[in-house]
Short mmCIF file of N, CA, C and O and ligand atoms in Angstrom, two decimals:
data_model
loop_
_atom_site.label_atom_id
_atom_site.label_comp_id
_atom_site.label_asym_id
_atom_site.label_seq_id
_atom_site.Cartn_x
_atom_site.Cartn_y
_atom_site.Cartn_z
N MET A 61 86.43 -83.19 43.91
CA MET A 61 85.00 -82.80 43.81
C MET A 61 84.62 -82.68 42.33
O MET A 61 85.29 -81.99 41.58
N SER A 62 83.55 -83.35 41.89
CA SER A 62 83.11 -83.18 40.51
C SER A 62 81.62 -82.84 40.49
O SER A 62 80.91 -83.04 41.47
N THR A 63 81.21 -82.32 39.35
CA THR A 63 79.83 -81.83 39.21
C THR A 63 79.13 -82.59 38.10
O THR A 63 79.74 -82.97 37.11
N VAL A 64 77.83 -82.82 38.29
CA VAL A 64 76.97 -83.33 37.23
C VAL A 64 75.89 -82.27 37.00
O VAL A 64 75.24 -81.83 37.95
N LEU A 65 75.74 -81.87 35.74
CA LEU A 65 74.69 -80.90 35.41
C LEU A 65 73.40 -81.65 35.11
O LEU A 65 73.40 -82.59 34.29
N VAL A 66 72.31 -81.25 35.76
CA VAL A 66 71.01 -81.87 35.52
C VAL A 66 70.10 -80.78 34.96
O VAL A 66 69.65 -79.88 35.68
N LEU A 67 69.90 -80.83 33.65
CA LEU A 67 69.22 -79.74 32.96
C LEU A 67 67.78 -80.11 32.61
O LEU A 67 67.52 -81.22 32.11
N ASN A 68 66.89 -79.20 32.85
CA ASN A 68 65.46 -79.43 32.62
C ASN A 68 64.89 -78.34 31.72
O ASN A 68 65.11 -77.15 31.97
N GLY A 69 64.14 -78.76 30.72
CA GLY A 69 63.58 -77.83 29.75
C GLY A 69 62.22 -77.28 30.14
O GLY A 69 61.83 -77.32 31.32
N PRO A 70 61.51 -76.77 29.15
CA PRO A 70 60.30 -75.97 29.39
C PRO A 70 59.19 -76.72 30.13
O PRO A 70 58.95 -77.90 29.90
N ASN A 71 58.55 -75.95 31.00
CA ASN A 71 57.38 -76.39 31.77
C ASN A 71 57.71 -77.32 32.94
O ASN A 71 56.84 -77.66 33.74
N LEU A 72 58.98 -77.73 33.04
CA LEU A 72 59.34 -78.61 34.16
C LEU A 72 59.48 -77.83 35.46
O LEU A 72 59.52 -78.42 36.54
N GLY A 73 59.51 -76.51 35.37
CA GLY A 73 59.46 -75.68 36.58
C GLY A 73 58.09 -75.76 37.25
O GLY A 73 57.93 -75.35 38.39
N ARG A 74 57.13 -76.28 36.53
CA ARG A 74 55.77 -76.42 37.06
C ARG A 74 55.49 -77.82 37.61
O ARG A 74 54.34 -78.17 37.92
N LEU A 75 56.54 -78.64 37.70
CA LEU A 75 56.33 -79.97 38.28
C LEU A 75 55.72 -79.83 39.67
O LEU A 75 56.08 -78.93 40.42
N GLY A 76 54.84 -80.73 39.99
CA GLY A 76 54.14 -80.64 41.27
C GLY A 76 52.70 -80.26 41.05
O GLY A 76 51.79 -80.86 41.63
N SER A 77 52.50 -79.28 40.14
CA SER A 77 51.12 -78.86 39.84
C SER A 77 50.75 -79.17 38.39
O SER A 77 49.58 -79.23 38.05
N ARG A 78 51.76 -79.40 37.52
CA ARG A 78 51.50 -79.67 36.12
C ARG A 78 51.11 -81.14 35.92
O ARG A 78 51.90 -82.05 36.21
N GLU A 79 49.91 -81.36 35.39
CA GLU A 79 49.46 -82.71 35.05
C GLU A 79 49.97 -83.78 36.04
O GLU A 79 50.74 -84.68 35.64
N PRO A 80 49.57 -83.70 37.30
CA PRO A 80 50.11 -84.67 38.29
C PRO A 80 49.80 -86.12 37.94
O PRO A 80 50.54 -87.02 38.35
N ASP A 81 48.75 -86.34 37.15
CA ASP A 81 48.44 -87.71 36.73
C ASP A 81 49.54 -88.27 35.82
O ASP A 81 49.76 -89.48 35.76
N VAL A 82 50.24 -87.37 35.12
CA VAL A 82 51.32 -87.81 34.22
C VAL A 82 52.68 -87.71 34.91
O VAL A 82 53.51 -88.61 34.80
N TYR A 83 52.90 -86.57 35.62
CA TYR A 83 54.25 -86.27 36.12
C TYR A 83 54.42 -86.44 37.62
O TYR A 83 55.52 -86.25 38.14
N GLY A 84 53.31 -86.78 38.32
CA GLY A 84 53.40 -86.94 39.77
C GLY A 84 53.23 -85.61 40.49
O GLY A 84 53.06 -84.56 39.87
N SER A 85 53.32 -85.66 41.81
CA SER A 85 53.05 -84.45 42.59
C SER A 85 54.31 -83.85 43.19
O SER A 85 54.25 -82.83 43.89
N ALA A 86 55.45 -84.43 42.92
CA ALA A 86 56.70 -83.87 43.45
C ALA A 86 57.19 -82.74 42.53
O ALA A 86 56.94 -82.76 41.32
N ASN A 87 57.86 -81.77 43.12
CA ASN A 87 58.33 -80.63 42.33
C ASN A 87 59.85 -80.67 42.13
O ASN A 87 60.52 -81.60 42.56
N LEU A 88 60.34 -79.63 41.47
CA LEU A 88 61.77 -79.58 41.12
C LEU A 88 62.67 -79.57 42.36
O LEU A 88 63.76 -80.13 42.34
N GLU A 89 62.19 -78.93 43.42
CA GLU A 89 62.96 -78.90 44.67
C GLU A 89 63.07 -80.32 45.25
O GLU A 89 64.13 -80.72 45.75
N ASP A 90 61.98 -81.09 45.13
CA ASP A 90 62.03 -82.49 45.57
C ASP A 90 63.06 -83.27 44.75
O ASP A 90 63.79 -84.12 45.28
N LEU A 91 63.12 -82.97 43.44
CA LEU A 91 64.11 -83.64 42.58
C LEU A 91 65.52 -83.29 43.04
O LEU A 91 66.40 -84.16 43.15
N ARG A 92 65.71 -81.99 43.31
CA ARG A 92 67.02 -81.51 43.78
C ARG A 92 67.44 -82.26 45.05
O ARG A 92 68.57 -82.76 45.15
N LEU A 93 66.51 -82.39 45.99
CA LEU A 93 66.83 -83.07 47.27
C LEU A 93 67.13 -84.54 47.03
O LEU A 93 68.08 -85.09 47.59
N LEU A 94 66.31 -85.18 46.19
CA LEU A 94 66.50 -86.61 45.90
C LEU A 94 67.88 -86.86 45.30
O LEU A 94 68.60 -87.77 45.72
N LEU A 95 68.25 -86.02 44.31
CA LEU A 95 69.52 -86.26 43.62
C LEU A 95 70.71 -85.92 44.52
O LEU A 95 71.72 -86.62 44.49
N SER A 96 70.57 -84.87 45.31
CA SER A 96 71.67 -84.53 46.24
C SER A 96 71.88 -85.67 47.22
O SER A 96 73.02 -86.03 47.53
N ALA A 97 70.76 -86.26 47.70
CA ALA A 97 70.86 -87.35 48.67
C ALA A 97 71.42 -88.61 48.01
O ALA A 97 72.04 -89.44 48.68
N SER A 98 71.19 -88.76 46.68
CA SER A 98 71.64 -89.98 45.99
C SER A 98 73.08 -89.87 45.50
O SER A 98 73.67 -90.88 45.11
N ALA A 99 73.60 -88.65 45.43
CA ALA A 99 74.94 -88.45 44.86
C ALA A 99 76.01 -89.03 45.77
O ALA A 99 75.95 -88.86 46.99
N PRO A 100 77.00 -89.71 45.19
CA PRO A 100 78.09 -90.20 46.03
C PRO A 100 78.90 -89.04 46.60
O PRO A 100 78.86 -87.93 46.08
N GLU A 101 79.63 -89.33 47.63
CA GLU A 101 80.54 -88.37 48.27
C GLU A 101 81.41 -87.68 47.21
O GLU A 101 81.94 -88.35 46.33
N GLY A 102 81.48 -86.38 47.29
CA GLY A 102 82.38 -85.66 46.38
C GLY A 102 81.74 -85.26 45.07
O GLY A 102 82.39 -84.63 44.23
N VAL A 103 80.47 -85.63 44.85
CA VAL A 103 79.78 -85.26 43.60
C VAL A 103 78.73 -84.20 43.91
O VAL A 103 77.86 -84.41 44.77
N THR A 104 78.81 -83.09 43.22
CA THR A 104 77.81 -82.03 43.35
C THR A 104 76.83 -82.14 42.19
O THR A 104 77.25 -82.26 41.03
N VAL A 105 75.54 -82.13 42.52
CA VAL A 105 74.51 -82.21 41.49
C VAL A 105 73.92 -80.81 41.32
O VAL A 105 73.35 -80.26 42.26
N ASP A 106 74.07 -80.27 40.13
CA ASP A 106 73.62 -78.91 39.84
C ASP A 106 72.34 -79.00 39.00
O ASP A 106 72.41 -79.23 37.79
N VAL A 107 71.18 -78.89 39.66
CA VAL A 107 69.89 -79.04 38.98
C VAL A 107 69.40 -77.67 38.52
O VAL A 107 69.26 -76.75 39.33
N ARG A 108 69.14 -77.55 37.22
CA ARG A 108 68.68 -76.28 36.65
C ARG A 108 67.45 -76.51 35.79
O ARG A 108 67.26 -77.60 35.25
N GLN A 109 66.67 -75.46 35.63
CA GLN A 109 65.49 -75.52 34.75
C GLN A 109 65.35 -74.20 34.02
O GLN A 109 65.58 -73.14 34.59
N THR A 110 64.98 -74.29 32.75
CA THR A 110 64.69 -73.08 31.99
C THR A 110 63.60 -73.37 30.97
O THR A 110 63.46 -74.50 30.49
N ASP A 111 62.85 -72.32 30.64
CA ASP A 111 61.88 -72.42 29.56
C ASP A 111 62.48 -71.90 28.25
O ASP A 111 61.81 -71.87 27.22
N ASP A 112 63.74 -71.50 28.32
CA ASP A 112 64.39 -70.77 27.24
C ASP A 112 65.37 -71.69 26.48
O ASP A 112 66.35 -72.17 27.07
N GLU A 113 65.13 -71.90 25.22
CA GLU A 113 65.97 -72.80 24.42
C GLU A 113 67.43 -72.33 24.40
O GLU A 113 68.36 -73.14 24.53
N ALA A 114 67.63 -71.03 24.24
CA ALA A 114 69.00 -70.49 24.16
C ALA A 114 69.76 -70.73 25.47
O ALA A 114 70.94 -71.09 25.46
N GLU A 115 69.07 -70.57 26.59
CA GLU A 115 69.74 -70.78 27.88
C GLU A 115 70.17 -72.24 28.04
O GLU A 115 71.28 -72.53 28.47
N LEU A 116 69.28 -73.14 27.62
CA LEU A 116 69.60 -74.57 27.69
C LEU A 116 70.82 -74.88 26.81
O LEU A 116 71.73 -75.62 27.22
N ILE A 117 70.86 -74.30 25.64
CA ILE A 117 72.00 -74.50 24.72
C ILE A 117 73.29 -73.97 25.36
O ILE A 117 74.34 -74.62 25.32
N HIS A 118 73.18 -72.80 25.99
CA HIS A 118 74.39 -72.22 26.60
C HIS A 118 74.87 -73.07 27.78
O HIS A 118 76.08 -73.18 28.01
N TRP A 119 73.96 -73.70 28.48
CA TRP A 119 74.37 -74.60 29.58
C TRP A 119 75.09 -75.82 29.01
O TRP A 119 76.01 -76.36 29.63
N LEU A 120 74.69 -76.27 27.82
CA LEU A 120 75.40 -77.39 27.19
C LEU A 120 76.82 -76.97 26.77
O LEU A 120 77.78 -77.74 26.93
N TYR A 121 76.97 -75.74 26.28
CA TYR A 121 78.33 -75.23 25.98
C TYR A 121 79.16 -75.22 27.27
O TYR A 121 80.35 -75.56 27.25
N GLU A 122 78.52 -74.80 28.36
CA GLU A 122 79.22 -74.74 29.65
C GLU A 122 79.72 -76.14 30.04
O GLU A 122 80.84 -76.29 30.53
N ALA A 123 78.87 -77.15 29.80
CA ALA A 123 79.28 -78.53 30.12
C ALA A 123 80.52 -78.91 29.31
O ALA A 123 81.47 -79.51 29.85
N VAL A 124 80.53 -78.55 28.03
CA VAL A 124 81.68 -78.86 27.17
C VAL A 124 82.91 -78.13 27.70
O VAL A 124 84.00 -78.71 27.87
N ASP A 125 82.75 -76.84 28.00
CA ASP A 125 83.90 -76.02 28.40
C ASP A 125 84.46 -76.41 29.76
O ASP A 125 85.64 -76.21 30.02
N THR A 126 83.60 -76.96 30.62
CA THR A 126 84.08 -77.32 31.96
C THR A 126 84.26 -78.83 32.12
O THR A 126 84.68 -79.31 33.16
N GLY A 127 83.87 -79.60 31.05
CA GLY A 127 84.12 -81.04 31.06
C GLY A 127 83.25 -81.81 32.03
O GLY A 127 83.73 -82.75 32.67
N VAL A 128 81.98 -81.44 32.15
CA VAL A 128 81.12 -82.17 33.09
C VAL A 128 80.07 -83.01 32.36
O VAL A 128 79.67 -82.69 31.23
N ALA A 129 79.62 -84.07 33.02
CA ALA A 129 78.57 -84.93 32.48
C ALA A 129 77.22 -84.23 32.61
O ALA A 129 77.01 -83.40 33.50
N VAL A 130 76.31 -84.59 31.70
CA VAL A 130 74.99 -83.95 31.65
C VAL A 130 73.89 -85.01 31.71
O VAL A 130 73.94 -86.02 31.01
N ILE A 131 72.91 -84.73 32.56
CA ILE A 131 71.63 -85.46 32.53
C ILE A 131 70.63 -84.41 32.07
O ILE A 131 70.53 -83.34 32.68
N ILE A 132 69.91 -84.69 30.99
CA ILE A 132 69.01 -83.66 30.46
C ILE A 132 67.62 -84.21 30.19
O ILE A 132 67.47 -85.26 29.57
N ASN A 133 66.64 -83.48 30.71
CA ASN A 133 65.25 -83.71 30.32
C ASN A 133 64.88 -82.52 29.42
O ASN A 133 64.54 -81.46 29.92
N PRO A 134 64.95 -82.72 28.11
CA PRO A 134 64.72 -81.58 27.21
C PRO A 134 63.24 -81.20 27.10
O PRO A 134 62.90 -80.25 26.40
N ALA A 135 62.36 -81.96 27.79
CA ALA A 135 60.91 -81.70 27.77
C ALA A 135 60.44 -81.61 26.32
O ALA A 135 60.88 -82.41 25.48
N ALA A 136 59.57 -80.66 26.00
CA ALA A 136 59.02 -80.63 24.64
C ALA A 136 60.08 -80.37 23.57
O ALA A 136 59.91 -80.78 22.41
N PHE A 137 61.22 -79.75 23.94
CA PHE A 137 62.29 -79.53 22.95
C PHE A 137 62.79 -80.87 22.38
O PHE A 137 63.33 -80.92 21.28
N THR A 138 62.64 -81.93 23.18
CA THR A 138 63.03 -83.28 22.74
C THR A 138 62.53 -83.57 21.33
O THR A 138 63.22 -84.19 20.53
N HIS A 139 61.31 -83.13 21.08
CA HIS A 139 60.60 -83.60 19.90
C HIS A 139 60.86 -82.79 18.64
O HIS A 139 60.54 -83.24 17.55
N TYR A 140 61.47 -81.59 18.80
CA TYR A 140 61.63 -80.77 17.58
C TYR A 140 62.82 -79.84 17.55
O TYR A 140 63.06 -79.20 16.51
N SER A 141 63.59 -79.74 18.63
CA SER A 141 64.65 -78.71 18.61
C SER A 141 65.97 -79.25 18.06
O SER A 141 66.78 -79.83 18.77
N TYR A 142 66.18 -79.00 16.76
CA TYR A 142 67.46 -79.39 16.15
C TYR A 142 68.61 -78.57 16.73
O TYR A 142 69.75 -79.03 16.79
N ALA A 143 68.31 -77.35 17.17
CA ALA A 143 69.35 -76.51 17.77
C ALA A 143 69.84 -77.14 19.08
O ALA A 143 71.05 -77.20 19.35
N LEU A 144 68.90 -77.63 19.86
CA LEU A 144 69.28 -78.30 21.12
C LEU A 144 70.05 -79.59 20.83
O LEU A 144 71.05 -79.88 21.47
N ARG A 145 69.57 -80.33 19.86
CA ARG A 145 70.26 -81.57 19.48
C ARG A 145 71.71 -81.29 19.08
O ARG A 145 72.63 -81.97 19.49
N ASP A 146 71.92 -80.26 18.26
CA ASP A 146 73.28 -79.93 17.80
C ASP A 146 74.17 -79.55 18.98
O ASP A 146 75.35 -79.91 19.02
N ALA A 147 73.61 -78.82 19.94
CA ALA A 147 74.39 -78.43 21.12
C ALA A 147 74.67 -79.66 21.99
O ALA A 147 75.78 -79.82 22.51
N ALA A 148 73.69 -80.56 22.11
CA ALA A 148 73.88 -81.79 22.89
C ALA A 148 74.94 -82.67 22.23
O ALA A 148 75.73 -83.34 22.92
N ALA A 149 74.98 -82.65 20.90
CA ALA A 149 75.99 -83.44 20.18
C ALA A 149 77.40 -82.94 20.50
O ALA A 149 78.36 -83.74 20.51
N LEU A 150 77.55 -81.65 20.78
CA LEU A 150 78.88 -81.14 21.15
C LEU A 150 79.37 -81.79 22.43
O LEU A 150 80.56 -82.02 22.61
N VAL A 151 78.43 -82.10 23.32
CA VAL A 151 78.78 -82.71 24.61
C VAL A 151 79.30 -84.12 24.37
O VAL A 151 80.40 -84.48 24.82
N THR A 152 78.54 -84.93 23.65
CA THR A 152 78.98 -86.33 23.47
C THR A 152 80.18 -86.41 22.52
O THR A 152 81.05 -87.25 22.71
N LYS A 153 80.25 -85.49 21.54
CA LYS A 153 81.43 -85.47 20.65
C LYS A 153 82.69 -85.10 21.42
O LYS A 153 83.80 -85.48 21.03
N ALA A 154 82.51 -84.37 22.53
CA ALA A 154 83.66 -84.01 23.37
C ALA A 154 84.05 -85.18 24.29
O ALA A 154 84.97 -85.05 25.11
N GLY A 155 83.33 -86.29 24.17
CA GLY A 155 83.66 -87.46 24.98
C GLY A 155 83.03 -87.44 26.36
O GLY A 155 83.39 -88.22 27.24
N LEU A 156 82.06 -86.54 26.53
CA LEU A 156 81.37 -86.44 27.83
C LEU A 156 80.06 -87.20 27.78
O LEU A 156 79.44 -87.31 26.71
N LEU A 157 79.62 -87.68 28.94
CA LEU A 157 78.35 -88.41 29.00
C LEU A 157 77.18 -87.44 28.95
O LEU A 157 77.21 -86.38 29.58
N LEU A 158 76.15 -87.81 28.20
CA LEU A 158 74.89 -87.05 28.18
C LEU A 158 73.76 -88.05 28.15
O LEU A 158 73.61 -88.83 27.20
N ILE A 159 73.00 -88.08 29.25
CA ILE A 159 71.87 -89.02 29.35
C ILE A 159 70.57 -88.24 29.20
O ILE A 159 70.34 -87.27 29.93
N GLU A 160 69.76 -88.65 28.24
CA GLU A 160 68.42 -88.05 28.05
C GLU A 160 67.45 -88.77 28.98
O GLU A 160 67.40 -90.00 28.99
N VAL A 161 66.72 -88.00 29.76
CA VAL A 161 65.76 -88.63 30.68
C VAL A 161 64.37 -88.03 30.49
O VAL A 161 64.23 -86.87 30.08
N HIS A 162 63.37 -88.84 30.80
CA HIS A 162 61.98 -88.38 30.81
C HIS A 162 61.28 -88.99 32.02
O HIS A 162 61.53 -90.15 32.36
N ILE A 163 60.40 -88.19 32.58
CA ILE A 163 59.62 -88.66 33.73
C ILE A 163 58.56 -89.66 33.26
O ILE A 163 58.41 -90.74 33.81
N SER A 164 57.83 -89.25 32.23
CA SER A 164 56.82 -90.14 31.64
C SER A 164 57.48 -90.99 30.55
O SER A 164 58.68 -90.81 30.25
N ASN A 165 56.72 -91.90 29.98
CA ASN A 165 57.20 -92.67 28.83
C ASN A 165 56.60 -92.05 27.57
O ASN A 165 55.44 -92.33 27.23
N PRO A 166 57.36 -91.21 26.86
CA PRO A 166 56.80 -90.52 25.71
C PRO A 166 56.24 -91.47 24.64
O PRO A 166 55.32 -91.12 23.91
N HIS A 167 56.80 -92.69 24.59
CA HIS A 167 56.35 -93.66 23.57
C HIS A 167 54.95 -94.19 23.85
O HIS A 167 54.32 -94.76 22.96
N ALA A 168 54.50 -94.02 25.08
CA ALA A 168 53.15 -94.49 25.44
C ALA A 168 52.14 -93.35 25.36
O ALA A 168 51.00 -93.50 25.79
N ARG A 169 52.58 -92.20 24.79
CA ARG A 169 51.72 -91.02 24.77
C ARG A 169 51.41 -90.60 23.32
O ARG A 169 51.44 -91.43 22.43
N GLU A 170 51.10 -89.32 23.13
CA GLU A 170 50.71 -88.86 21.80
C GLU A 170 51.82 -89.14 20.77
O GLU A 170 53.00 -89.13 21.11
N THR A 171 51.43 -89.28 19.52
CA THR A 171 52.37 -89.64 18.46
C THR A 171 53.53 -88.64 18.35
O THR A 171 54.67 -89.04 18.11
N PHE A 172 53.24 -87.34 18.52
CA PHE A 172 54.34 -86.37 18.36
C PHE A 172 55.44 -86.57 19.39
O PHE A 172 56.58 -86.15 19.17
N ARG A 173 55.11 -87.25 20.50
CA ARG A 173 56.12 -87.50 21.53
C ARG A 173 56.98 -88.73 21.22
O ARG A 173 57.93 -89.03 21.93
N HIS A 174 56.63 -89.46 20.17
CA HIS A 174 57.38 -90.69 19.88
C HIS A 174 58.72 -90.39 19.22
O HIS A 174 59.58 -91.26 19.14
N THR A 175 58.85 -89.17 18.70
CA THR A 175 60.12 -88.78 18.06
C THR A 175 60.97 -88.00 19.05
O THR A 175 60.48 -87.06 19.67
N SER A 176 62.23 -88.41 19.17
CA SER A 176 63.21 -87.59 19.90
C SER A 176 64.31 -87.24 18.93
O SER A 176 64.93 -88.14 18.34
N VAL A 177 64.58 -85.95 18.77
CA VAL A 177 65.69 -85.54 17.90
C VAL A 177 67.01 -85.56 18.67
O VAL A 177 68.06 -85.32 18.10
N VAL A 178 66.94 -85.85 19.96
CA VAL A 178 68.13 -85.85 20.83
C VAL A 178 68.71 -87.26 21.01
O VAL A 178 69.93 -87.44 21.08
N SER A 179 67.82 -88.27 21.05
CA SER A 179 68.26 -89.63 21.43
C SER A 179 69.45 -90.15 20.63
O SER A 179 70.33 -90.81 21.21
N ALA A 180 69.48 -89.86 19.33
CA ALA A 180 70.53 -90.44 18.48
C ALA A 180 71.92 -89.95 18.85
O ALA A 180 72.91 -90.63 18.54
N ILE A 181 72.02 -88.79 19.50
CA ILE A 181 73.35 -88.29 19.86
C ILE A 181 73.60 -88.43 21.37
O ILE A 181 74.67 -88.05 21.86
N ALA A 182 72.61 -88.97 22.11
CA ALA A 182 72.79 -89.14 23.56
C ALA A 182 73.61 -90.40 23.85
O ALA A 182 73.63 -91.32 23.05
N THR A 183 74.24 -90.42 24.99
CA THR A 183 74.92 -91.64 25.43
C THR A 183 73.90 -92.72 25.72
O THR A 183 74.11 -93.90 25.42
N GLY A 184 72.78 -92.32 26.32
CA GLY A 184 71.72 -93.26 26.65
C GLY A 184 70.45 -92.52 26.97
O GLY A 184 70.45 -91.29 27.10
N VAL A 185 69.36 -93.28 27.05
CA VAL A 185 68.04 -92.69 27.29
C VAL A 185 67.34 -93.50 28.38
O VAL A 185 67.34 -94.73 28.32
N ILE A 186 66.74 -92.81 29.35
CA ILE A 186 65.95 -93.48 30.39
C ILE A 186 64.62 -92.74 30.48
O ILE A 186 64.60 -91.52 30.67
N ALA A 187 63.53 -93.47 30.32
CA ALA A 187 62.21 -92.81 30.30
C ALA A 187 61.17 -93.64 31.02
O ALA A 187 61.25 -94.87 31.07
N GLY A 188 60.19 -92.94 31.59
CA GLY A 188 59.00 -93.60 32.09
C GLY A 188 59.09 -94.05 33.53
O GLY A 188 58.16 -94.71 34.04
N LEU A 189 60.16 -93.69 34.23
CA LEU A 189 60.35 -94.19 35.60
C LEU A 189 60.20 -93.09 36.64
O LEU A 189 60.68 -93.23 37.76
N GLY A 190 59.51 -92.01 36.27
CA GLY A 190 59.37 -90.90 37.23
C GLY A 190 60.73 -90.31 37.54
O GLY A 190 61.64 -90.32 36.69
N PHE A 191 60.91 -89.84 38.77
CA PHE A 191 62.21 -89.25 39.16
C PHE A 191 63.31 -90.31 39.18
O PHE A 191 64.49 -89.99 39.18
N ASP A 192 62.92 -91.59 39.22
CA ASP A 192 63.94 -92.64 39.16
C ASP A 192 64.70 -92.61 37.84
O ASP A 192 65.84 -93.07 37.77
N SER A 193 64.10 -92.05 36.78
CA SER A 193 64.85 -91.91 35.52
C SER A 193 66.12 -91.09 35.77
O SER A 193 67.20 -91.42 35.28
N TYR A 194 65.99 -90.01 36.54
CA TYR A 194 67.15 -89.15 36.85
C TYR A 194 68.11 -89.87 37.80
O TYR A 194 69.32 -89.77 37.66
N ARG A 195 67.53 -90.56 38.78
CA ARG A 195 68.37 -91.20 39.81
C ARG A 195 69.25 -92.28 39.17
O ARG A 195 70.42 -92.41 39.48
N LEU A 196 68.66 -93.05 38.25
CA LEU A 196 69.42 -94.11 37.58
C LEU A 196 70.47 -93.50 36.66
O LEU A 196 71.58 -94.02 36.54
N ALA A 197 70.13 -92.39 36.02
CA ALA A 197 71.10 -91.69 35.15
C ALA A 197 72.27 -91.19 36.01
O ALA A 197 73.44 -91.30 35.61
N LEU A 198 71.95 -90.65 37.17
CA LEU A 198 73.01 -90.14 38.07
C LEU A 198 73.90 -91.29 38.52
O LEU A 198 75.13 -91.17 38.55
N ASP A 199 73.29 -92.41 38.85
CA ASP A 199 74.06 -93.58 39.27
C ASP A 199 75.04 -93.97 38.14
O ASP A 199 76.22 -94.21 38.39
N TYR A 200 74.54 -93.97 36.90
CA TYR A 200 75.40 -94.35 35.77
C TYR A 200 76.55 -93.37 35.57
O TYR A 200 77.71 -93.76 35.48
N VAL A 201 76.20 -92.07 35.51
CA VAL A 201 77.27 -91.10 35.19
C VAL A 201 78.31 -91.02 36.31
O VAL A 201 79.48 -90.79 36.03
N THR A 202 77.89 -91.25 37.54
CA THR A 202 78.88 -91.17 38.62
C THR A 202 79.76 -92.43 38.66
O THR A 202 80.89 -92.37 39.12
N ARG A 203 79.28 -93.52 38.10
CA ARG A 203 80.13 -94.72 38.00
C ARG A 203 81.06 -94.64 36.79
O ARG A 203 82.18 -95.11 36.82
N GLU A 204 80.56 -94.02 35.69
CA GLU A 204 81.30 -94.03 34.43
C GLU A 204 82.23 -92.84 34.26
O GLU A 204 83.07 -92.83 33.38
N ARG A 205 82.01 -91.78 35.06
CA ARG A 205 82.73 -90.52 34.78
C ARG A 205 84.22 -90.68 34.93
O ARG A 205 84.73 -91.51 35.59
C1 DQA B 1232 58.78 -85.08 29.27
C2 DQA B 1232 57.98 -85.66 28.09
C3 DQA B 1232 57.77 -84.62 27.01
O1 DQA B 1232 57.02 -85.16 25.96
C4 DQA B 1232 57.04 -83.42 27.57
O2 DQA B 1232 56.95 -82.41 26.58
C5 DQA B 1232 57.63 -82.89 28.82
C6 DQA B 1232 58.15 -83.82 29.82
C7 DQA B 1232 58.88 -86.09 30.44
O3 DQA B 1232 59.73 -85.86 31.29
O4 DQA B 1232 58.13 -87.03 30.51
O5 DQA B 1232 57.60 -81.69 29.08
O6 DQA B 1232 60.08 -84.80 28.82
#
């Protein structure tokens, strides 16, 4: 049995009601169900969300300490949190997979969203495909783990 951590940053707890024109009408529980249904036999998908930068960082330490792959939507932290980037780098430096995902395509939006301080240390990036961004990331990490 192995686990994949699916970490979500600030404001993603409001999926479903937050800007449905951008993020759709499905919520985090729908994401949890989708990923659990998509996970291969023997893989547990642990979907978490926090608005707290420190908590997100501590979950990345947990991934390093327990040796699990990470799918992360850092939300707005993507664009400016060097602290999150440094913690995410610990994951990939430990030889673990870390896929950065986004529901929307940040490059097609406001200029401040065009910068990701996380992408350079991520294993890969998937953006703009709605919840399929997570599903494709899960497919990759469960094949590569
Ligand atoms: C997001 C894109 C970010 O720019 C934004 O701050 C989010 C969500 C996405 O999934 O499309 O909160 O990461």
